[in-house]
Amino acid sequence: MADTKEKAKAKSQKAKVQAEPSFSKETYMQWYESMKLMRRFEEKSGQLYGQQKIKGFCHLYIGQEACVAGAVTALTKDDKWITAYRDHAHPLALGSSPGAIMAEMFAKVTGCSKGKGGSMHMFDKEVNFMGGHGIVGGQVPLGAGIAFAEKYNKTGNVCICYMGDGAVRQGAFHEALNMAMTWKLPVIFVIENNGYAMGTSVTRTSNVTELYKLGLAFDMPSEPIEAMSVENVHEAVARAAERARAGEGPTLLEFRTYRYKGHSMSDPAKYRTKEELEDYKGRDSIESVKATILKNGWATEEELDEIDEQQKQIVADAVKFAEESPYPDPSELYTDIYVEPNYPYIMD
């Protein structure tokens, strides 16, 4: 235990500290709590998957927490969110019930998708999370479509659409960017580039390795963001949102991030070195926020440890809720299929 604490202390000292923080104590504390919840939830999900309590596919977000936390503080509660199948962290940060998310992982009826979606298909209309989507790149035109609806209805809202680096090989990605720019849709396209698409290095799959440049083909404002920094993420998303709300159209952001786990729970990630992994862990966004909080005297080490324990308890309560919840009745196979409840379909 003492050795673990010393390692954590050394990592915190190595983490980047904001010399002159440009955000308030409240924002840093929100980031810390939010990212800690994401991290603890994902760590527990990995354990439960190993125990076969969570089945099917499971894609963890460990290491990428800043990509979501920074965007949440830059947008409003009325803005819309959509992503791919690595989708546990987004609704957590937006305020969805951890119990409902964990119950969905357990395929229980109390899950946010009634136990029908599992790890890869989380939805929560209450927090404007338009879902995780299993088709690689399939959410990109959907994100543009959501933005079209916001513009058509003159809501002033934007849609932020996340995708992995592998999704940019989809033709739908290019079609969506073209249409979004032509119609000046209020959408922020985000490429979460961790360097590997399902284990294949970006350098092996594309002549263009600086992925933000793909947006330049459509004259779309595009930029790379060092996304291990939650501050950088917030500032970039805030700029893009301001443009979108002003009617100037979409932005493409390449979030250069790093995921500590493999593509999915079945991926041992042997295609990268331990040295590379440890180097990125030394830039951990949670540790950077923690170091900034401590340096500015906004909280003590003990107070931050207490927040961590609180997040662990939230996750433990979520697991208990999931375990005690019932599975869906078989009749649920025939519900929520069509928008029209009386749409004709064959029952037998």
mmCIF file of C-alpha atoms in Angstrom:
data_model
loop_
_atom_site.group_PDB
_atom_site.id
_atom_site.type_symbol
_atom_site.label_atom_id
_atom_site.label_comp_id
_atom_site.label_asym_id
_atom_site.label_seq_id
_atom_site.Cartn_x
_atom_site.Cartn_y
_atom_site.Cartn_z
ATOM 1 C CA MET A 1 0.000 0.000 0.000
ATOM 2 C CA ALA A 2 2.789 2.424 0.898
ATOM 3 C CA ASP A 3 4.553 1.630 -2.363
ATOM 4 C CA THR A 4 1.338 2.373 -4.290
ATOM 5 C CA LYS A 5 0.954 5.739 -2.550
ATOM 6 C CA GLU A 6 4.555 6.663 -3.351
ATOM 7 C CA LYS A 7 4.005 5.851 -7.030
ATOM 8 C CA ALA A 8 0.844 7.961 -7.071
ATOM 9 C CA LYS A 9 2.712 10.837 -5.414
ATOM 10 C CA ALA A 10 5.537 10.616 -7.951
ATOM 11 C CA LYS A 11 3.056 10.575 -10.836
ATOM 12 C CA SER A 12 1.277 13.623 -9.414
ATOM 13 C CA GLN A 13 4.584 15.500 -9.105
ATOM 14 C CA LYS A 14 5.443 14.619 -12.718
ATOM 15 C CA ALA A 15 2.049 15.789 -14.014
ATOM 16 C CA LYS A 16 1.765 19.083 -15.812
ATOM 17 C CA VAL A 17 0.667 21.961 -13.576
ATOM 18 C CA GLN A 18 -1.029 25.067 -14.905
ATOM 19 C CA ALA A 19 1.316 27.889 -13.827
ATOM 20 C CA GLU A 20 -1.426 30.506 -14.076
ATOM 21 C CA PRO A 21 -4.791 28.695 -14.098
ATOM 22 C CA SER A 22 -7.241 30.329 -16.490
ATOM 23 C CA PHE A 23 -10.220 28.577 -14.909
ATOM 24 C CA SER A 24 -11.859 28.832 -11.507
ATOM 25 C CA LYS A 25 -11.485 26.563 -8.507
ATOM 26 C CA GLU A 26 -15.066 25.365 -9.111
ATOM 27 C CA THR A 27 -14.244 24.300 -12.678
ATOM 28 C CA TYR A 28 -11.129 22.391 -11.622
ATOM 29 C CA MET A 29 -13.003 20.655 -8.834
ATOM 30 C CA GLN A 30 -15.774 19.709 -11.283
ATOM 31 C CA TRP A 31 -13.196 18.300 -13.687
ATOM 32 C CA TYR A 32 -11.527 16.316 -10.922
ATOM 33 C CA GLU A 33 -14.784 14.794 -9.642
ATOM 34 C CA SER A 34 -16.061 14.042 -13.143
ATOM 35 C CA MET A 35 -12.858 12.424 -14.405
ATOM 36 C CA LYS A 36 -12.443 10.433 -11.205
ATOM 37 C CA LEU A 37 -15.952 9.040 -11.614
ATOM 38 C CA MET A 38 -15.217 8.072 -15.218
ATOM 39 C CA ARG A 39 -11.933 6.420 -14.253
ATOM 40 C CA ARG A 40 -13.356 4.462 -11.302
ATOM 41 C CA PHE A 41 -16.418 3.400 -13.292
ATOM 42 C CA GLU A 42 -14.297 2.095 -16.139
ATOM 43 C CA GLU A 43 -11.848 0.311 -13.838
ATOM 44 C CA LYS A 44 -14.736 -1.459 -12.119
ATOM 45 C CA SER A 45 -16.300 -2.297 -15.490
ATOM 46 C CA GLY A 46 -13.066 -3.992 -16.507
ATOM 47 C CA GLN A 47 -13.096 -6.066 -13.311
ATOM 48 C CA LEU A 48 -16.731 -7.050 -13.765
ATOM 49 C CA TYR A 49 -16.085 -8.039 -17.361
ATOM 50 C CA GLY A 50 -13.319 -10.328 -16.139
ATOM 51 C CA GLN A 51 -15.839 -11.878 -13.736
ATOM 52 C CA GLN A 52 -18.244 -12.357 -16.681
ATOM 53 C CA LYS A 53 -20.898 -10.201 -15.025
ATOM 54 C CA ILE A 54 -20.659 -7.891 -18.032
ATOM 55 C CA LYS A 55 -20.793 -9.795 -21.313
ATOM 56 C CA GLY A 56 -20.537 -9.069 -25.003
ATOM 57 C CA PHE A 57 -18.255 -6.259 -26.121
ATOM 58 C CA CYS A 58 -16.788 -3.707 -23.736
ATOM 59 C CA HIS A 59 -14.661 -0.711 -24.749
ATOM 60 C CA LEU A 60 -13.094 1.298 -21.919
ATOM 61 C CA TYR A 61 -12.214 5.012 -21.868
ATOM 62 C CA ILE A 62 -9.364 4.977 -19.356
ATOM 63 C CA GLY A 63 -6.866 7.738 -20.198
ATOM 64 C CA GLN A 64 -9.198 9.759 -22.432
ATOM 65 C CA GLU A 65 -11.331 11.375 -19.707
ATOM 66 C CA ALA A 66 -10.252 14.941 -20.518
ATOM 67 C CA CYS A 67 -11.814 14.630 -24.001
ATOM 68 C CA VAL A 68 -15.251 14.583 -22.380
ATOM 69 C CA ALA A 69 -14.770 16.561 -19.145
ATOM 70 C CA GLY A 70 -13.386 19.627 -20.923
ATOM 71 C CA ALA A 71 -16.190 19.606 -23.500
ATOM 72 C CA VAL A 72 -18.940 19.405 -20.872
ATOM 73 C CA THR A 73 -17.822 22.653 -19.229
ATOM 74 C CA ALA A 74 -17.553 24.362 -22.631
ATOM 75 C CA LEU A 75 -21.099 23.527 -23.773
ATOM 76 C CA THR A 76 -24.625 24.030 -22.429
ATOM 77 C CA LYS A 77 -27.072 21.476 -21.061
ATOM 78 C CA ASP A 78 -29.219 21.923 -24.178
ATOM 79 C CA ASP A 79 -26.491 20.938 -26.637
ATOM 80 C CA LYS A 80 -26.606 17.439 -28.106
ATOM 81 C CA TRP A 81 -24.006 14.671 -27.851
ATOM 82 C CA ILE A 82 -23.395 11.571 -29.961
ATOM 83 C CA THR A 83 -20.498 9.113 -30.114
ATOM 84 C CA ALA A 84 -19.455 5.617 -31.159
ATOM 85 C CA TYR A 85 -19.508 2.484 -29.003
ATOM 86 C CA ARG A 86 -16.909 3.669 -26.447
ATOM 87 C CA ASP A 87 -19.733 5.439 -24.708
ATOM 88 C CA HIS A 88 -19.796 4.997 -20.925
ATOM 89 C CA ALA A 89 -17.904 8.166 -19.990
ATOM 90 C CA HIS A 90 -19.996 10.647 -21.986
ATOM 91 C CA PRO A 91 -23.336 10.097 -20.207
ATOM 92 C CA LEU A 92 -21.564 9.847 -16.845
ATOM 93 C CA ALA A 93 -20.056 13.306 -17.366
ATOM 94 C CA LEU A 94 -23.393 14.677 -18.558
ATOM 95 C CA GLY A 95 -25.155 13.563 -15.382
ATOM 96 C CA SER A 96 -26.780 10.248 -16.260
ATOM 97 C CA SER A 97 -27.386 7.874 -13.380
ATOM 98 C CA PRO A 98 -24.311 5.640 -12.861
ATOM 99 C CA GLY A 99 -26.725 2.941 -11.708
ATOM 100 C CA ALA A 100 -28.674 3.087 -14.977
ATOM 101 C CA ILE A 101 -25.447 2.918 -16.996
ATOM 102 C CA MET A 102 -24.123 -0.035 -15.006
ATOM 103 C CA ALA A 103 -27.504 -1.794 -15.203
ATOM 104 C CA GLU A 104 -27.358 -1.420 -18.973
ATOM 105 C CA MET A 105 -23.946 -3.095 -18.945
ATOM 106 C CA PHE A 106 -25.561 -5.942 -16.970
ATOM 107 C CA ALA A 107 -28.426 -6.127 -19.548
ATOM 108 C CA LYS A 108 -30.972 -5.303 -16.849
ATOM 109 C CA VAL A 109 -34.363 -3.696 -17.455
ATOM 110 C CA THR A 110 -33.404 -0.700 -15.265
ATOM 111 C CA GLY A 111 -30.615 0.193 -17.695
ATOM 112 C CA CYS A 112 -30.642 3.458 -19.612
ATOM 113 C CA SER A 113 -31.552 1.508 -22.777
ATOM 114 C CA LYS A 114 -33.794 -0.957 -20.879
ATOM 115 C CA GLY A 115 -31.094 -3.617 -21.043
ATOM 116 C CA LYS A 116 -31.355 -3.875 -24.815
ATOM 117 C CA GLY A 117 -28.230 -1.993 -25.831
ATOM 118 C CA GLY A 118 -25.505 -3.105 -23.471
ATOM 119 C CA SER A 119 -22.090 -1.463 -23.314
ATOM 120 C CA MET A 120 -22.110 -0.235 -26.912
ATOM 121 C CA HIS A 121 -25.538 1.409 -27.128
ATOM 122 C CA MET A 122 -26.129 3.819 -24.262
ATOM 123 C CA PHE A 123 -28.818 6.488 -24.683
ATOM 124 C CA ASP A 124 -30.154 9.125 -22.304
ATOM 125 C CA LYS A 125 -32.560 11.670 -23.731
ATOM 126 C CA GLU A 126 -32.784 13.468 -20.363
ATOM 127 C CA VAL A 127 -29.187 14.695 -20.645
ATOM 128 C CA ASN A 128 -29.294 15.060 -24.466
ATOM 129 C CA PHE A 129 -27.010 12.084 -25.027
ATOM 130 C CA MET A 130 -28.086 10.745 -28.404
ATOM 131 C CA GLY A 131 -26.305 7.512 -27.973
ATOM 132 C CA GLY A 132 -23.370 5.300 -28.584
ATOM 133 C CA HIS A 133 -23.464 3.665 -32.020
ATOM 134 C CA GLY A 134 -21.979 0.333 -33.042
ATOM 135 C CA ILE A 135 -21.333 0.961 -36.735
ATOM 136 C CA VAL A 136 -17.881 2.505 -37.166
ATOM 137 C CA GLY A 137 -18.422 6.045 -38.405
ATOM 138 C CA GLY A 138 -22.193 5.557 -38.487
ATOM 139 C CA GLN A 139 -22.738 8.265 -35.899
ATOM 140 C CA VAL A 140 -21.018 10.945 -38.012
ATOM 141 C CA PRO A 141 -23.877 11.604 -40.481
ATOM 142 C CA LEU A 142 -26.304 11.212 -37.567
ATOM 143 C CA GLY A 143 -24.454 13.988 -35.754
ATOM 144 C CA ALA A 144 -24.772 16.182 -38.837
ATOM 145 C CA GLY A 145 -28.474 15.332 -38.997
ATOM 146 C CA ILE A 146 -28.998 16.323 -35.362
ATOM 147 C CA ALA A 147 -27.235 19.615 -36.076
ATOM 148 C CA PHE A 148 -29.488 20.120 -39.119
ATOM 149 C CA ALA A 149 -32.542 19.747 -36.868
ATOM 150 C CA GLU A 150 -31.146 22.283 -34.384
ATOM 151 C CA LYS A 151 -30.548 24.775 -37.191
ATOM 152 C CA TYR A 152 -33.935 24.138 -38.781
ATOM 153 C CA ASN A 153 -35.697 24.689 -35.448
ATOM 154 C CA LYS A 154 -33.546 27.753 -34.682
ATOM 155 C CA THR A 155 -32.682 26.482 -31.191
ATOM 156 C CA GLY A 156 -29.190 27.976 -31.031
ATOM 157 C CA ASN A 157 -27.891 24.597 -29.847
ATOM 158 C CA VAL A 158 -24.929 22.669 -31.252
ATOM 159 C CA CYS A 159 -24.211 18.980 -31.627
ATOM 160 C CA ILE A 160 -20.835 17.541 -30.669
ATOM 161 C CA CYS A 161 -20.059 14.343 -32.549
ATOM 162 C CA TYR A 162 -17.217 12.066 -31.368
ATOM 163 C CA MET A 163 -15.474 9.374 -33.389
ATOM 164 C CA GLY A 164 -12.303 7.313 -33.230
ATOM 165 C CA ASP A 165 -9.345 7.769 -35.565
ATOM 166 C CA GLY A 166 -10.379 4.678 -37.544
ATOM 167 C CA ALA A 167 -13.788 6.171 -38.393
ATOM 168 C CA VAL A 168 -12.276 8.771 -40.706
ATOM 169 C CA ARG A 169 -11.691 6.012 -43.286
ATOM 170 C CA GLN A 170 -15.466 5.757 -43.751
ATOM 171 C CA GLY A 171 -16.967 7.410 -46.798
ATOM 172 C CA ALA A 172 -19.820 8.628 -44.592
ATOM 173 C CA PHE A 173 -17.332 10.785 -42.678
ATOM 174 C CA HIS A 174 -16.386 12.728 -45.807
ATOM 175 C CA GLU A 175 -19.979 12.989 -47.010
ATOM 176 C CA ALA A 176 -21.105 14.337 -43.627
ATOM 177 C CA LEU A 177 -18.305 16.929 -43.525
ATOM 178 C CA ASN A 178 -19.163 18.106 -47.013
ATOM 179 C CA MET A 179 -22.875 18.501 -46.239
ATOM 180 C CA ALA A 180 -22.233 20.102 -42.844
ATOM 181 C CA MET A 181 -19.961 22.708 -44.376
ATOM 182 C CA THR A 182 -22.237 23.343 -47.359
ATOM 183 C CA TRP A 183 -25.222 23.954 -45.080
ATOM 184 C CA LYS A 184 -23.168 25.580 -42.280
ATOM 185 C CA LEU A 185 -24.532 23.163 -39.678
ATOM 186 C CA PRO A 186 -23.847 23.792 -35.953
ATOM 187 C CA VAL A 187 -21.825 20.629 -35.391
ATOM 188 C CA ILE A 188 -18.436 20.009 -33.787
ATOM 189 C CA PHE A 189 -16.771 16.905 -35.197
ATOM 190 C CA VAL A 190 -14.250 15.407 -32.768
ATOM 191 C CA ILE A 191 -11.694 12.765 -33.752
ATOM 192 C CA GLU A 192 -10.384 11.019 -30.627
ATOM 193 C CA ASN A 193 -7.003 10.049 -32.044
ATOM 194 C CA ASN A 194 -5.169 7.710 -29.705
ATOM 195 C CA GLY A 195 -2.824 6.621 -32.478
ATOM 196 C CA TYR A 196 -4.310 3.168 -33.074
ATOM 197 C CA ALA A 197 -7.527 2.065 -34.772
ATOM 198 C CA MET A 198 -8.351 -1.361 -33.319
ATOM 199 C CA GLY A 199 -4.633 -1.942 -32.904
ATOM 200 C CA THR A 200 -3.458 -0.662 -36.280
ATOM 201 C CA SER A 201 -1.295 2.439 -36.174
ATOM 202 C CA VAL A 202 -2.597 5.526 -37.971
ATOM 203 C CA THR A 203 0.719 5.672 -39.844
ATOM 204 C CA ARG A 204 -0.079 2.295 -41.432
ATOM 205 C CA THR A 205 -3.576 3.211 -42.598
ATOM 206 C CA SER A 206 -3.261 6.665 -44.083
ATOM 207 C CA ASN A 207 -0.914 8.907 -45.975
ATOM 208 C CA VAL A 208 -2.453 11.778 -43.985
ATOM 209 C CA THR A 209 -1.445 11.194 -40.373
ATOM 210 C CA GLU A 210 -2.412 14.641 -39.101
ATOM 211 C CA LEU A 211 -6.103 13.854 -39.194
ATOM 212 C CA TYR A 212 -7.394 17.388 -38.651
ATOM 213 C CA LYS A 213 -6.156 18.186 -42.181
ATOM 214 C CA LEU A 214 -8.958 16.024 -43.597
ATOM 215 C CA GLY A 215 -11.356 18.848 -42.785
ATOM 216 C CA LEU A 216 -9.351 21.314 -44.828
ATOM 217 C CA ALA A 217 -10.522 19.609 -48.029
ATOM 218 C CA PHE A 218 -13.940 21.117 -47.306
ATOM 219 C CA ASP A 219 -12.583 24.497 -46.161
ATOM 220 C CA MET A 220 -13.745 23.541 -42.676
ATOM 221 C CA PRO A 221 -11.994 25.211 -39.715
ATOM 222 C CA SER A 222 -9.865 22.367 -38.353
ATOM 223 C CA GLU A 223 -7.164 22.099 -35.712
ATOM 224 C CA PRO A 224 -5.191 19.583 -33.641
ATOM 225 C CA ILE A 225 -5.637 19.678 -29.851
ATOM 226 C CA GLU A 226 -3.303 18.248 -27.204
ATOM 227 C CA ALA A 227 -6.217 16.533 -25.472
ATOM 228 C CA MET A 228 -4.407 15.087 -22.461
ATOM 229 C CA SER A 229 -5.005 18.638 -21.192
ATOM 230 C CA VAL A 230 -8.586 19.256 -20.072
ATOM 231 C CA GLU A 231 -7.952 22.998 -20.340
ATOM 232 C CA ASN A 232 -7.040 22.661 -24.033
ATOM 233 C CA VAL A 233 -10.177 20.632 -24.692
ATOM 234 C CA HIS A 234 -12.451 23.191 -23.018
ATOM 235 C CA GLU A 235 -10.926 26.113 -24.920
ATOM 236 C CA ALA A 236 -11.087 24.359 -28.306
ATOM 237 C CA VAL A 237 -14.698 23.235 -27.881
ATOM 238 C CA ALA A 238 -15.717 26.687 -26.624
ATOM 239 C CA ARG A 239 -14.216 28.290 -29.769
ATOM 240 C CA ALA A 240 -15.975 25.817 -32.033
ATOM 241 C CA ALA A 241 -19.304 26.261 -30.232
ATOM 242 C CA GLU A 242 -19.074 30.044 -30.521
ATOM 243 C CA ARG A 243 -18.561 29.764 -34.287
ATOM 244 C CA ALA A 244 -21.446 27.318 -34.634
ATOM 245 C CA ARG A 245 -23.868 29.463 -32.636
ATOM 246 C CA ALA A 246 -22.906 32.471 -34.759
ATOM 247 C CA GLY A 247 -24.067 30.610 -37.861
ATOM 248 C CA GLU A 248 -20.553 30.024 -39.199
ATOM 249 C CA GLY A 249 -20.901 26.269 -39.412
ATOM 250 C CA PRO A 250 -18.933 23.206 -38.308
ATOM 251 C CA THR A 251 -15.443 22.652 -36.911
ATOM 252 C CA LEU A 252 -13.234 19.560 -36.991
ATOM 253 C CA LEU A 253 -11.094 18.976 -33.904
ATOM 254 C CA GLU A 254 -8.448 16.269 -33.708
ATOM 255 C CA PHE A 255 -8.110 15.385 -30.019
ATOM 256 C CA ARG A 256 -4.662 13.858 -29.643
ATOM 257 C CA THR A 257 -5.175 11.591 -26.687
ATOM 258 C CA TYR A 258 -4.108 8.181 -25.416
ATOM 259 C CA ARG A 259 -6.041 5.233 -24.083
ATOM 260 C CA TYR A 260 -4.290 3.094 -21.474
ATOM 261 C CA LYS A 261 -6.254 -0.050 -22.309
ATOM 262 C CA GLY A 262 -6.579 -1.862 -25.623
ATOM 263 C CA HIS A 263 -9.322 -1.306 -28.159
ATOM 264 C CA SER A 264 -11.656 -3.592 -26.229
ATOM 265 C CA MET A 265 -11.437 -5.978 -23.293
ATOM 266 C CA SER A 266 -10.302 -8.721 -25.694
ATOM 267 C CA ASP A 267 -7.338 -6.651 -26.935
ATOM 268 C CA PRO A 268 -4.003 -7.269 -25.121
ATOM 269 C CA ALA A 269 -2.500 -4.220 -26.897
ATOM 270 C CA LYS A 270 0.771 -5.942 -27.792
ATOM 271 C CA TYR A 271 1.261 -3.581 -30.728
ATOM 272 C CA ARG A 272 2.648 -0.805 -28.485
ATOM 273 C CA THR A 273 5.536 -0.679 -26.038
ATOM 274 C CA LYS A 274 5.361 -0.443 -22.260
ATOM 275 C CA GLU A 275 7.598 2.612 -22.484
ATOM 276 C CA GLU A 276 5.091 4.410 -24.718
ATOM 277 C CA LEU A 277 2.253 3.575 -22.336
ATOM 278 C CA GLU A 278 4.141 4.766 -19.259
ATOM 279 C CA ASP A 279 5.146 7.972 -21.012
ATOM 280 C CA TYR A 280 1.493 8.861 -21.597
ATOM 281 C CA LYS A 281 0.513 7.844 -18.074
ATOM 282 C CA GLY A 282 3.020 10.446 -16.931
ATOM 283 C CA ARG A 283 0.829 13.058 -18.666
ATOM 284 C CA ASP A 284 -2.377 11.791 -17.081
ATOM 285 C CA SER A 285 -5.106 14.457 -17.198
ATOM 286 C CA ILE A 286 -6.495 13.596 -13.759
ATOM 287 C CA GLU A 287 -3.081 13.907 -12.158
ATOM 288 C CA SER A 288 -2.517 17.231 -13.922
ATOM 289 C CA VAL A 289 -5.784 18.643 -12.589
ATOM 290 C CA LYS A 290 -4.958 17.291 -9.139
ATOM 291 C CA ALA A 291 -1.530 18.911 -9.196
ATOM 292 C CA THR A 292 -3.042 22.276 -10.207
ATOM 293 C CA ILE A 293 -5.619 22.075 -7.414
ATOM 294 C CA LEU A 294 -2.945 21.280 -4.827
ATOM 295 C CA LYS A 295 -0.550 23.972 -6.022
ATOM 296 C CA ASN A 296 -3.251 26.636 -5.762
ATOM 297 C CA GLY A 297 -4.368 25.485 -2.325
ATOM 298 C CA TRP A 298 -7.931 24.804 -3.486
ATOM 299 C CA ALA A 299 -8.043 21.454 -1.677
ATOM 300 C CA THR A 300 -5.740 19.256 0.385
ATOM 301 C CA GLU A 301 -4.467 15.817 -0.580
ATOM 302 C CA GLU A 302 -6.815 14.364 2.044
ATOM 303 C CA GLU A 303 -9.820 16.208 0.617
ATOM 304 C CA LEU A 304 -9.065 14.947 -2.880
ATOM 305 C CA ASP A 305 -8.649 11.422 -1.544
ATOM 306 C CA GLU A 306 -12.070 11.778 0.060
ATOM 307 C CA ILE A 307 -13.571 12.776 -3.311
ATOM 308 C CA ASP A 308 -11.958 9.689 -4.826
ATOM 309 C CA GLU A 309 -13.507 7.507 -2.128
ATOM 310 C CA GLN A 310 -16.900 9.090 -2.760
ATOM 311 C CA GLN A 311 -16.640 8.265 -6.462
ATOM 312 C CA LYS A 312 -15.674 4.683 -5.635
ATOM 313 C CA GLN A 313 -18.777 4.441 -3.444
ATOM 314 C CA ILE A 314 -20.972 5.828 -6.235
ATOM 315 C CA VAL A 315 -19.637 3.090 -8.504
ATOM 316 C CA ALA A 316 -20.124 0.426 -5.797
ATOM 317 C CA ASP A 317 -23.727 1.565 -5.355
ATOM 318 C CA ALA A 318 -24.206 1.396 -9.129
ATOM 319 C CA VAL A 319 -22.959 -2.190 -9.187
ATOM 320 C CA LYS A 320 -25.307 -3.139 -6.324
ATOM 321 C CA PHE A 321 -28.228 -1.537 -8.164
ATOM 322 C CA ALA A 322 -27.349 -3.416 -11.347
ATOM 323 C CA GLU A 323 -26.952 -6.762 -9.609
ATOM 324 C CA GLU A 324 -30.273 -6.429 -7.791
ATOM 325 C CA SER A 325 -32.222 -5.301 -10.872
ATOM 326 C CA PRO A 326 -34.286 -7.794 -12.910
ATOM 327 C CA TYR A 327 -33.684 -8.839 -16.489
ATOM 328 C CA PRO A 328 -36.203 -7.661 -19.110
ATOM 329 C CA ASP A 329 -39.283 -9.774 -19.700
ATOM 330 C CA PRO A 330 -39.094 -11.702 -23.001
ATOM 331 C CA SER A 331 -42.054 -9.633 -24.240
ATOM 332 C CA GLU A 332 -39.701 -6.643 -24.375
ATOM 333 C CA LEU A 333 -38.365 -8.097 -27.621
ATOM 334 C CA TYR A 334 -41.415 -6.597 -29.320
ATOM 335 C CA THR A 335 -41.356 -3.125 -27.759
ATOM 336 C CA ASP A 336 -39.432 0.034 -28.724
ATOM 337 C CA ILE A 337 -38.914 -1.237 -32.258
ATOM 338 C CA TYR A 338 -41.020 1.323 -34.127
ATOM 339 C CA VAL A 339 -41.940 4.899 -33.327
ATOM 340 C CA GLU A 340 -45.574 4.103 -34.099
ATOM 341 C CA PRO A 341 -46.810 1.759 -31.333
ATOM 342 C CA ASN A 342 -49.404 0.125 -33.627
ATOM 343 C CA TYR A 343 -47.079 -0.306 -36.609
ATOM 344 C CA PRO A 344 -48.010 -3.661 -38.200
ATOM 345 C CA TYR A 345 -45.486 -6.450 -37.871
ATOM 346 C CA ILE A 346 -45.676 -10.231 -37.667
ATOM 347 C CA MET A 347 -45.906 -11.596 -34.094
ATOM 348 C CA ASP A 348 -45.825 -15.315 -34.920
#
